[in-house]
mmCIF file of C-alpha atoms in Angstrom:
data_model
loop_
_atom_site.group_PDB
_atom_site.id
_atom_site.type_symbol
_atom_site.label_atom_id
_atom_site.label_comp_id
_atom_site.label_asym_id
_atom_site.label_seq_id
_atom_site.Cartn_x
_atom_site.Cartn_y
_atom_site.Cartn_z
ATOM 1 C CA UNK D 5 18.802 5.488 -68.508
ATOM 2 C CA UNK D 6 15.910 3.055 -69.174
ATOM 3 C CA UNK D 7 16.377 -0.479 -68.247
ATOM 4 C CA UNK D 8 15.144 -2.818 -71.320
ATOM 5 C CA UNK D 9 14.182 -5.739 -69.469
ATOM 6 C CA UNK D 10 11.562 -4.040 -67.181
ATOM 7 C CA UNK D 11 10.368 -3.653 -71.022
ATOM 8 C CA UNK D 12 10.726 -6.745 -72.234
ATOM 9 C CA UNK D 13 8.930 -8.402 -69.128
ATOM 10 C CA UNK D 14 5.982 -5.862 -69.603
ATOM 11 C CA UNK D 15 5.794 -6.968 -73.529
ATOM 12 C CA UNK D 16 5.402 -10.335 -71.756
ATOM 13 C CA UNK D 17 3.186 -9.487 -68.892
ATOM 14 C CA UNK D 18 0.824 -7.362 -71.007
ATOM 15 C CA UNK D 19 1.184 -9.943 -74.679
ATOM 16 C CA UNK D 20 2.180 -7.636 -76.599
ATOM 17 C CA UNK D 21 2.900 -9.605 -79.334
ATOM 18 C CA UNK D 22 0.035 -12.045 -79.944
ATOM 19 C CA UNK D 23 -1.815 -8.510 -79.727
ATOM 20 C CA UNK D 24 -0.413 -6.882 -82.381
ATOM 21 C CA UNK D 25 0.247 -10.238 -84.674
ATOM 22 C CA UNK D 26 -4.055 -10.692 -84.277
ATOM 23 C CA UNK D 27 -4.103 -6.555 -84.804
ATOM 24 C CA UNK D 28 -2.010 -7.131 -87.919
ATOM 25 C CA UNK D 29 -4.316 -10.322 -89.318
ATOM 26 C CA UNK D 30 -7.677 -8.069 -88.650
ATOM 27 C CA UNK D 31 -6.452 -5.416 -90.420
ATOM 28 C CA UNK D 32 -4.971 -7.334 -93.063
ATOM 29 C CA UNK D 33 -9.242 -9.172 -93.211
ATOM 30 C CA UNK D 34 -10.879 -5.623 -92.884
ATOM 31 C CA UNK D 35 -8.708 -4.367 -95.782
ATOM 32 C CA UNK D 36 -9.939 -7.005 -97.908
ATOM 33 C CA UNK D 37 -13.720 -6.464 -97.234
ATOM 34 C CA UNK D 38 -13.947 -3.071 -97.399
ATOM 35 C CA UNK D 39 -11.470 -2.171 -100.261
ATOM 36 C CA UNK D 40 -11.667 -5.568 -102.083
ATOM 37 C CA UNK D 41 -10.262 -4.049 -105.550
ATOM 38 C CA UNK D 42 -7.240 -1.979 -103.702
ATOM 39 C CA UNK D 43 -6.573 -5.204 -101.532
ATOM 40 C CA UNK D 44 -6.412 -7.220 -104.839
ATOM 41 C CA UNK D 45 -4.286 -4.989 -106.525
ATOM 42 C CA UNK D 46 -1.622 -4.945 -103.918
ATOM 43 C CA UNK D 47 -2.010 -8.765 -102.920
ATOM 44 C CA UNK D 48 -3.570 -11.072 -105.009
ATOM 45 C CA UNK D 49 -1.817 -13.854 -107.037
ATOM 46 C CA UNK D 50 -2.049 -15.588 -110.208
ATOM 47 C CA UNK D 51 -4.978 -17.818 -108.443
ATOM 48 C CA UNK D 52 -6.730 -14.044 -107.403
ATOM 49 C CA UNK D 53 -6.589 -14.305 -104.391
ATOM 50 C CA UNK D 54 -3.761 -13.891 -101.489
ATOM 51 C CA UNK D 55 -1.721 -16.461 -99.999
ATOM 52 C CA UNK D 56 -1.291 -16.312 -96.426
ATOM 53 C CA UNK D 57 1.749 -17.770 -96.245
ATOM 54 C CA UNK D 58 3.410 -15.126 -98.731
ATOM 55 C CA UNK D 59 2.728 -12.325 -95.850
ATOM 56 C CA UNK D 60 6.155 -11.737 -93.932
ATOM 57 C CA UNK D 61 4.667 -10.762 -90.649
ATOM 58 C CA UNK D 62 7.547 -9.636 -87.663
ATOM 59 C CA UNK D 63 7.690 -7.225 -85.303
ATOM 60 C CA UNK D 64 9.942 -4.494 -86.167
ATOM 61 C CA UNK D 65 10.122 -2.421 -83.282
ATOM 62 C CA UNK D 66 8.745 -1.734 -80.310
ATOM 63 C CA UNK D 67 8.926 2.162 -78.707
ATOM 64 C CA UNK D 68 7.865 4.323 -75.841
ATOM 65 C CA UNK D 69 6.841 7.563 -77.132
ATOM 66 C CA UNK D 70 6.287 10.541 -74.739
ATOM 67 C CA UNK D 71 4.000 12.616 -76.615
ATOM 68 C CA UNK D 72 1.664 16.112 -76.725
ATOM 69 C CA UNK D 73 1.505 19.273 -74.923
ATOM 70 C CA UNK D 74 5.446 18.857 -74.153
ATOM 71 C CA UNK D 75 6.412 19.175 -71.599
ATOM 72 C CA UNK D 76 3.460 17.537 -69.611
ATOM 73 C CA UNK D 77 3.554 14.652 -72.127
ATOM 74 C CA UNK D 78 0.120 13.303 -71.540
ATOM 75 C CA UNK D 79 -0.467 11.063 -74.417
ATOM 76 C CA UNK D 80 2.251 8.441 -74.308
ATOM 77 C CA UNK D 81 2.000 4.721 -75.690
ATOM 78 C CA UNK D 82 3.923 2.140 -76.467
ATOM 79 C CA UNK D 83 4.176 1.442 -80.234
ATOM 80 C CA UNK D 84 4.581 -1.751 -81.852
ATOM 81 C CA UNK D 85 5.418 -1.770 -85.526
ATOM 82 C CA UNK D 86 4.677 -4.597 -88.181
ATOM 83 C CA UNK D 87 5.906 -3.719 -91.995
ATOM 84 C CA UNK D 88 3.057 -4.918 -94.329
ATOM 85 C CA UNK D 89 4.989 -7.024 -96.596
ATOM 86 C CA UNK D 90 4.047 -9.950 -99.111
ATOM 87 C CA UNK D 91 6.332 -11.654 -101.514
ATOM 88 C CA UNK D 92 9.208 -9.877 -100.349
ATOM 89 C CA UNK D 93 7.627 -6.405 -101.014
ATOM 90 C CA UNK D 94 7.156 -3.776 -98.394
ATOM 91 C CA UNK D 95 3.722 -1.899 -98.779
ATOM 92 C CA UNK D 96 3.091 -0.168 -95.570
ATOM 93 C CA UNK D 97 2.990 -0.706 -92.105
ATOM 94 C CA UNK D 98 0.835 -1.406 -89.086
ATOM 95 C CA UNK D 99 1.197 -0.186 -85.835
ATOM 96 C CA UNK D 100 -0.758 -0.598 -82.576
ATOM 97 C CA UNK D 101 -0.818 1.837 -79.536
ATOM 98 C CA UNK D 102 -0.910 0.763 -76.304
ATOM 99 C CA UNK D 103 -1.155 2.318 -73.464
ATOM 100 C CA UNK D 104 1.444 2.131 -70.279
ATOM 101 C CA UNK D 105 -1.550 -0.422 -68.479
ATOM 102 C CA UNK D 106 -0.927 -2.931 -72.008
ATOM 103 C CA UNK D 107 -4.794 -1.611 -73.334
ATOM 104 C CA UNK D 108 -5.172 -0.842 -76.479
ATOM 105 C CA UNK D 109 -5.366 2.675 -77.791
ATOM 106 C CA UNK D 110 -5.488 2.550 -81.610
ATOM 107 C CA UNK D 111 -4.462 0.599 -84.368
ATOM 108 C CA UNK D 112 -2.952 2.404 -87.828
ATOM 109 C CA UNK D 113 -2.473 0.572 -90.998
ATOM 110 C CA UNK D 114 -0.480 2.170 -93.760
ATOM 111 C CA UNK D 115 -0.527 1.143 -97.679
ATOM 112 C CA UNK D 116 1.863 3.254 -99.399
#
């Protein structure tokens, strides 16, 4: 089947995680300039504002997806997934896409 550890050395080799943990914190600063009232709503403490330190940030998983125009698959990534969650409270998620060479693709992040 697939061998993990040729994964886990590419996560290392490419830095996968310091990649998506900086993805994550940009996201998390965009989101706050350019919805300010949303961000507050879902964030912001008695002080108004957000603590840093009250963001739970982990990896969650990390996938290879094979995907589009099966069977050729010919967009494929690997997927790193953050939960967005603060005070204990899960709000969405982030996830970056990287490509098989460790660039980045795209970035998502989900409020729900």
């Amino acid at each position: 089947m697939f061998d993990f550890e040729e994964l886990k050395k590419w996560i290392i080799e490419h830095d996968i995680e310091q990649k998506a943990y900086k993805g994550f914190w940009v996201n998390i600063e965009n989101y706050k300039i350019e919805e300010p009232d949303e961000f507050m709503c879902y964030f912001s403490t008695y002080k108004g504002k957000e603590d840093r330190e009250d963001f739970e940030v982990k990896i969650k998983s990390v996938a290879i997806n094979y995907s589009n125009n099966y069977p050729n698959c010919d967009y494929n990534h690997v997927i790193v997934t953050i939960p967005i969650r603060y005070k204990g409270k899960e709000f969405g998620y982030y996830q970056l896409l990287l490509n098989f060479d460790g660039v980045l693709d795209d970035d998502f992040f989900v409020i729900h």
